[in-house]
Tab-separated table of C-alpha atoms in Angstrom:
chain	number	residue	atom	x	y	z
A	2	UNK	CA	0.323	0.531	-0.509
A	3	UNK	CA	1.578	3.481	-0.978
A	4	UNK	CA	0.944	5.992	2.156
A	5	UNK	CA	1.498	9.939	1.708
A	6	UNK	CA	2.590	10.780	4.992
A	7	UNK	CA	1.997	15.100	4.632
A	8	UNK	CA	1.858	18.468	5.869
A	9	UNK	CA	0.505	21.753	5.692
A	10	UNK	CA	1.922	25.411	6.635
A	11	UNK	CA	-0.485	28.327	6.809
A	12	UNK	CA	-1.307	32.312	6.474
A	13	UNK	CA	-2.889	31.713	8.735
A	14	UNK	CA	-6.488	28.970	10.233
A	15	UNK	CA	-9.035	29.518	8.133
A	16	UNK	CA	-9.240	29.342	4.287
A	17	UNK	CA	-12.373	30.927	3.941
A	18	UNK	CA	-11.201	34.066	5.576
A	19	UNK	CA	-9.041	34.317	2.908
A	20	UNK	CA	-6.249	32.177	4.436
A	21	UNK	CA	-3.458	29.910	1.861
A	22	UNK	CA	-0.353	27.260	1.888
A	23	UNK	CA	2.587	28.414	2.573
A	24	UNK	CA	4.308	25.055	2.697
A	25	UNK	CA	3.692	21.485	1.770
A	26	UNK	CA	6.041	18.575	2.781
A	27	UNK	CA	5.386	14.987	2.519
A	28	UNK	CA	7.195	11.823	2.466
A	29	UNK	CA	6.363	8.679	0.906
A	30	UNK	CA	5.791	5.098	2.208
A	31	UNK	CA	5.375	1.791	0.755
A	32	UNK	CA	4.625	-1.265	2.981
A	33	UNK	CA	4.907	0.429	5.803
A	34	UNK	CA	8.931	1.502	4.462
A	35	UNK	CA	9.970	4.675	3.914
A	36	UNK	CA	11.175	4.941	0.627
A	37	UNK	CA	12.869	8.447	0.033
A	38	UNK	CA	10.335	9.876	-1.897
A	39	UNK	CA	8.931	13.143	-0.461
A	40	UNK	CA	7.536	16.204	-2.812
A	41	UNK	CA	8.634	19.688	-0.613
A	42	UNK	CA	7.551	22.797	-1.736
A	43	UNK	CA	7.138	26.543	-0.462
A	44	UNK	CA	4.103	28.593	-1.802
A	45	UNK	CA	3.755	31.826	-2.553
A	46	UNK	CA	0.519	32.517	-1.115
A	47	UNK	CA	0.153	36.370	-2.883
A	48	UNK	CA	-0.996	37.901	0.223
A	49	UNK	CA	0.219	38.946	3.772
A	50	UNK	CA	0.542	36.127	6.992
A	51	UNK	CA	0.016	36.805	10.201
A	52	UNK	CA	1.529	37.430	13.018
A	53	UNK	CA	0.327	34.244	14.585
A	54	UNK	CA	1.177	32.370	11.914
A	55	UNK	CA	4.678	33.465	11.462
A	56	UNK	CA	5.003	32.908	15.280
A	57	UNK	CA	3.754	28.945	15.404
A	58	UNK	CA	5.920	27.951	11.835
A	59	UNK	CA	8.419	30.607	11.389
A	60	UNK	CA	8.518	31.248	7.952
A	61	UNK	CA	8.153	35.145	6.504
A	62	UNK	CA	6.311	37.188	3.889
A	63	UNK	CA	9.740	37.531	2.992
A	64	UNK	CA	11.282	34.087	2.227
A	65	UNK	CA	7.897	33.599	0.588
A	66	UNK	CA	8.009	35.973	-1.610
A	67	UNK	CA	10.095	34.941	-4.609
A	68	UNK	CA	8.333	31.279	-4.126
A	69	UNK	CA	6.206	30.150	-7.084
A	70	UNK	CA	2.554	30.935	-6.328
A	71	UNK	CA	0.264	27.626	-5.661
A	72	UNK	CA	-1.198	27.088	-9.984
A	73	UNK	CA	2.602	26.686	-10.973
A	74	UNK	CA	2.816	23.690	-8.369
A	75	UNK	CA	-0.162	22.123	-8.773
A	76	UNK	CA	0.087	19.108	-10.718
A	77	UNK	CA	3.232	18.199	-9.093
A	78	UNK	CA	1.844	18.154	-6.030
A	79	UNK	CA	-1.181	16.257	-7.537
A	80	UNK	CA	0.484	13.645	-8.888
A	81	UNK	CA	2.480	12.773	-5.933
A	82	UNK	CA	-0.953	12.557	-3.860
A	83	UNK	CA	-2.643	11.580	-5.676
A	84	UNK	CA	-4.568	7.376	-5.554
A	85	UNK	CA	-2.161	7.199	-1.986
A	86	UNK	CA	-3.320	7.228	1.105
A	87	UNK	CA	-2.963	10.156	3.007
A	88	UNK	CA	-1.952	10.532	7.090
A	89	UNK	CA	-1.966	13.795	8.414
A	90	UNK	CA	-2.517	14.895	11.488
A	91	UNK	CA	-5.817	17.091	11.800
A	92	UNK	CA	-6.527	15.976	8.642
A	93	UNK	CA	-9.850	18.457	8.325
A	94	UNK	CA	-7.369	21.149	8.438
A	95	UNK	CA	-4.846	20.106	5.756
A	96	UNK	CA	-7.360	18.645	3.102
A	97	UNK	CA	-9.316	21.327	4.370
A	98	UNK	CA	-6.365	24.185	2.291
A	99	UNK	CA	-5.469	21.786	0.219
A	100	UNK	CA	-8.987	21.817	-1.329
A	101	UNK	CA	-9.128	25.520	-1.329
A	102	UNK	CA	-6.581	26.168	-2.704
A	103	UNK	CA	-7.760	22.918	-5.850
A	104	UNK	CA	-10.911	25.029	-5.986
A	105	UNK	CA	-9.534	27.945	-6.632
A	106	UNK	CA	-7.290	26.929	-9.699
A	107	UNK	CA	-9.946	24.581	-11.180
A	108	UNK	CA	-12.246	28.259	-11.160
A	109	UNK	CA	-9.361	29.755	-13.307
A	110	UNK	CA	-8.395	27.044	-15.063
A	111	UNK	CA	-11.440	24.620	-16.337
A	112	UNK	CA	-9.562	21.841	-17.380
A	113	UNK	CA	-8.740	19.520	-16.112
A	114	UNK	CA	-10.376	19.422	-13.168
A	115	UNK	CA	-8.029	18.438	-9.547
A	116	UNK	CA	-9.508	17.469	-6.448
A	117	UNK	CA	-11.069	17.772	-4.179
A	118	UNK	CA	-8.367	14.980	-1.959
A	119	UNK	CA	-10.604	12.978	-1.049
A	120	UNK	CA	-12.028	11.311	-4.338
A	121	UNK	CA	-9.359	9.774	-4.801
A	122	UNK	CA	-7.261	9.422	-1.618
A	123	UNK	CA	-8.074	7.310	1.013
A	124	UNK	CA	-7.271	9.723	4.287
A	125	UNK	CA	-6.830	8.728	7.232
A	126	UNK	CA	-6.178	10.774	10.330
A	127	UNK	CA	-3.777	10.508	13.379
A	128	UNK	CA	-5.038	12.795	15.359
A	129	UNK	CA	-8.641	10.365	15.276
A	130	UNK	CA	-6.548	7.942	16.098
A	131	UNK	CA	-4.498	8.833	18.622
A	132	UNK	CA	-7.737	10.023	20.406
A	133	UNK	CA	-9.212	5.816	20.440
A	134	UNK	CA	-5.553	5.088	21.107
A	135	UNK	CA	-5.664	7.160	23.895
A	136	UNK	CA	-8.604	9.064	24.979
A	137	UNK	CA	-8.295	11.895	27.991
A	138	UNK	CA	-4.980	12.686	26.825
A	139	UNK	CA	-2.966	15.200	25.299
A	140	UNK	CA	-2.165	13.649	21.526
A	141	UNK	CA	-0.766	16.576	19.746
A	142	UNK	CA	2.462	15.928	18.148
A	143	UNK	CA	4.471	16.918	20.061
A	144	UNK	CA	2.784	14.512	23.461
A	145	UNK	CA	2.576	11.391	21.634
A	146	UNK	CA	6.731	12.205	20.295
A	147	UNK	CA	6.884	12.324	24.216
A	148	UNK	CA	4.066	9.173	24.862
A	149	UNK	CA	6.273	6.557	21.713
A	150	UNK	CA	9.687	8.090	22.731
A	151	UNK	CA	10.389	9.466	19.242
A	152	UNK	CA	12.975	12.793	18.971
A	153	UNK	CA	11.777	15.133	18.023
A	154	UNK	CA	14.215	18.029	20.044
A	155	UNK	CA	15.582	20.004	17.089
A	156	UNK	CA	12.003	20.562	16.253
A	157	UNK	CA	12.314	24.888	17.432
A	158	UNK	CA	9.490	25.292	14.890
A	159	UNK	CA	6.584	24.039	12.842
A	160	UNK	CA	7.736	23.439	9.156
A	161	UNK	CA	5.644	20.583	7.049
A	162	UNK	CA	8.486	18.738	5.809
A	163	UNK	CA	10.082	17.934	9.157
A	164	UNK	CA	6.717	17.724	10.586
A	165	UNK	CA	5.729	14.859	7.932
A	166	UNK	CA	8.687	12.663	9.303
A	167	UNK	CA	8.566	13.132	12.699
A	168	UNK	CA	4.396	11.762	11.982
A	169	UNK	CA	5.457	8.972	9.710
A	170	UNK	CA	7.884	7.600	12.678
A	171	UNK	CA	4.785	8.198	15.301
A	172	UNK	CA	1.877	6.961	12.932
A	173	UNK	CA	4.890	3.834	12.549
A	174	UNK	CA	4.787	3.409	16.852
A	175	UNK	CA	0.538	3.614	17.570
A	176	UNK	CA	0.472	1.313	14.293
A	177	UNK	CA	2.207	-1.588	15.315
A	178	UNK	CA	5.921	-0.110	13.767
A	179	UNK	CA	7.897	-0.895	10.769
A	180	UNK	CA	6.641	-4.557	9.251
A	181	UNK	CA	8.922	-3.959	6.248
A	182	UNK	CA	12.681	-3.662	6.625
A	183	UNK	CA	15.560	-3.224	3.794
A	184	UNK	CA	18.613	-5.419	5.079
A	185	UNK	CA	21.550	-4.605	2.611
A	186	UNK	CA	21.766	-1.342	1.513
A	187	UNK	CA	20.924	-2.272	-1.910
A	188	UNK	CA	17.304	-2.961	-1.550
A	189	UNK	CA	17.351	0.793	0.389
A	190	UNK	CA	18.737	2.461	-2.789
A	191	UNK	CA	15.629	0.847	-4.350
A	192	UNK	CA	13.506	1.600	-1.938
A	193	UNK	CA	13.833	5.558	-3.248
A	194	UNK	CA	12.185	4.919	-6.895
A	195	UNK	CA	8.881	4.276	-4.179
A	196	UNK	CA	8.286	0.492	-5.704
A	197	UNK	CA	7.517	-1.892	-2.999
A	198	UNK	CA	10.113	-3.490	-2.260
A	199	UNK	CA	10.696	-7.365	-0.633
A	200	UNK	CA	12.372	-8.077	2.518
A	201	UNK	CA	16.653	-9.056	1.124
A	202	UNK	CA	18.030	-11.288	3.863
A	203	UNK	CA	21.436	-12.604	3.339
A	204	UNK	CA	22.279	-15.729	4.538
A	205	UNK	CA	25.167	-17.125	6.643
A	206	UNK	CA	27.074	-20.221	4.775
A	207	UNK	CA	27.525	-22.400	8.054
A	208	UNK	CA	28.647	-25.843	8.209
A	209	UNK	CA	27.351	-27.371	11.726
A	210	UNK	CA	29.703	-26.673	14.190
A	211	UNK	CA	30.629	-23.545	13.109
A	212	UNK	CA	28.258	-21.123	15.953
A	213	UNK	CA	31.148	-22.081	19.359
A	214	UNK	CA	28.545	-22.234	22.162
A	215	UNK	CA	29.740	-19.888	25.440
A	216	UNK	CA	28.972	-21.124	28.746
A	217	UNK	CA	27.938	-19.978	31.933
A	218	UNK	CA	30.464	-19.520	34.054
A	219	UNK	CA	29.832	-20.336	37.861
A	220	UNK	CA	29.232	-16.389	38.301
A	221	UNK	CA	25.982	-15.988	36.056
A	222	UNK	CA	25.245	-19.134	37.167
A	223	UNK	CA	25.009	-18.236	40.560
A	224	UNK	CA	22.640	-15.189	39.423
A	225	UNK	CA	20.662	-17.336	37.907
A	226	UNK	CA	20.204	-20.075	41.387
A	227	UNK	CA	19.360	-17.198	42.962
A	228	UNK	CA	16.935	-15.086	40.839
A	229	UNK	CA	14.850	-18.872	40.267
A	230	UNK	CA	14.729	-18.353	44.103
A	231	UNK	CA	13.152	-15.521	45.075
A	232	UNK	CA	10.788	-16.407	42.374
A	233	UNK	CA	10.089	-19.166	43.544
A	234	UNK	CA	9.859	-17.773	47.331
A	235	UNK	CA	7.182	-15.242	45.806
A	236	UNK	CA	4.983	-17.949	43.620
A	237	UNK	CA	5.438	-20.868	45.710
A	238	UNK	CA	6.855	-23.015	42.772
A	239	UNK	CA	9.418	-22.265	40.021
A	240	UNK	CA	9.139	-24.284	36.799
A	241	UNK	CA	11.836	-22.944	35.253
A	242	UNK	CA	14.346	-24.620	36.488
A	243	UNK	CA	12.534	-28.355	36.680
A	244	UNK	CA	14.599	-30.056	34.167
A	245	UNK	CA	18.567	-31.050	35.604
A	246	UNK	CA	19.654	-30.487	31.431
A	247	UNK	CA	18.634	-26.911	32.057
A	248	UNK	CA	21.841	-24.075	33.010
A	249	UNK	CA	22.013	-24.360	36.460
A	250	UNK	CA	18.758	-27.332	37.058
A	251	UNK	CA	17.657	-29.013	39.668
A	252	UNK	CA	14.480	-30.060	40.288
A	253	UNK	CA	12.245	-27.562	42.109
A	254	UNK	CA	11.161	-29.451	46.401
């Protein structure tokens, strides 16, 4: 399955008040493995950015003055996300802005029409997912990073690409971890094409007897017996040392 983990930054809170996109960041994941393919674009919003928004993401009018307007990047962006499942934290916010931009573009362009997003992509809202898994708790991206022990110390201000990369880690942690790993460099490089890759397993050619078995020393055996004795005292019995064949094993009383 192809998923796009996506985030945006904007001039303000509500597109109905004329606010616009100023940054889009997205990373691609195929079969729960990050491929290395990404989309990142700053956008000239053709309007001023509110001071409160600058305080959140640090993007100023001067920073985006020379960037392309949305109409110039829309087709490349749409080609990157179309048909994928979009993984977004608080999806209604980001999708609302994207659909607003697409709607204005379609009104000017006529054809070909792009969007709306939900007609062409599945949408997974990780905020809803987090609230279901952790009801009554804080479920901001920062809070989830802390809960799942994901390092976001480099995140001083919000940024679309950085937040998308962090959200990818959070999403994998919330949904059971990364299940498809590349075990050699060539598979990692191939993964950057965005195509699904299988496990690359390197098998060792070993003859019987080549693996050295290191038996426990007396100190380790003593520590093992002491641990079993504590278990036996607390539980009344300990079955782990009931078989003489186990290291340090002897029939339990």
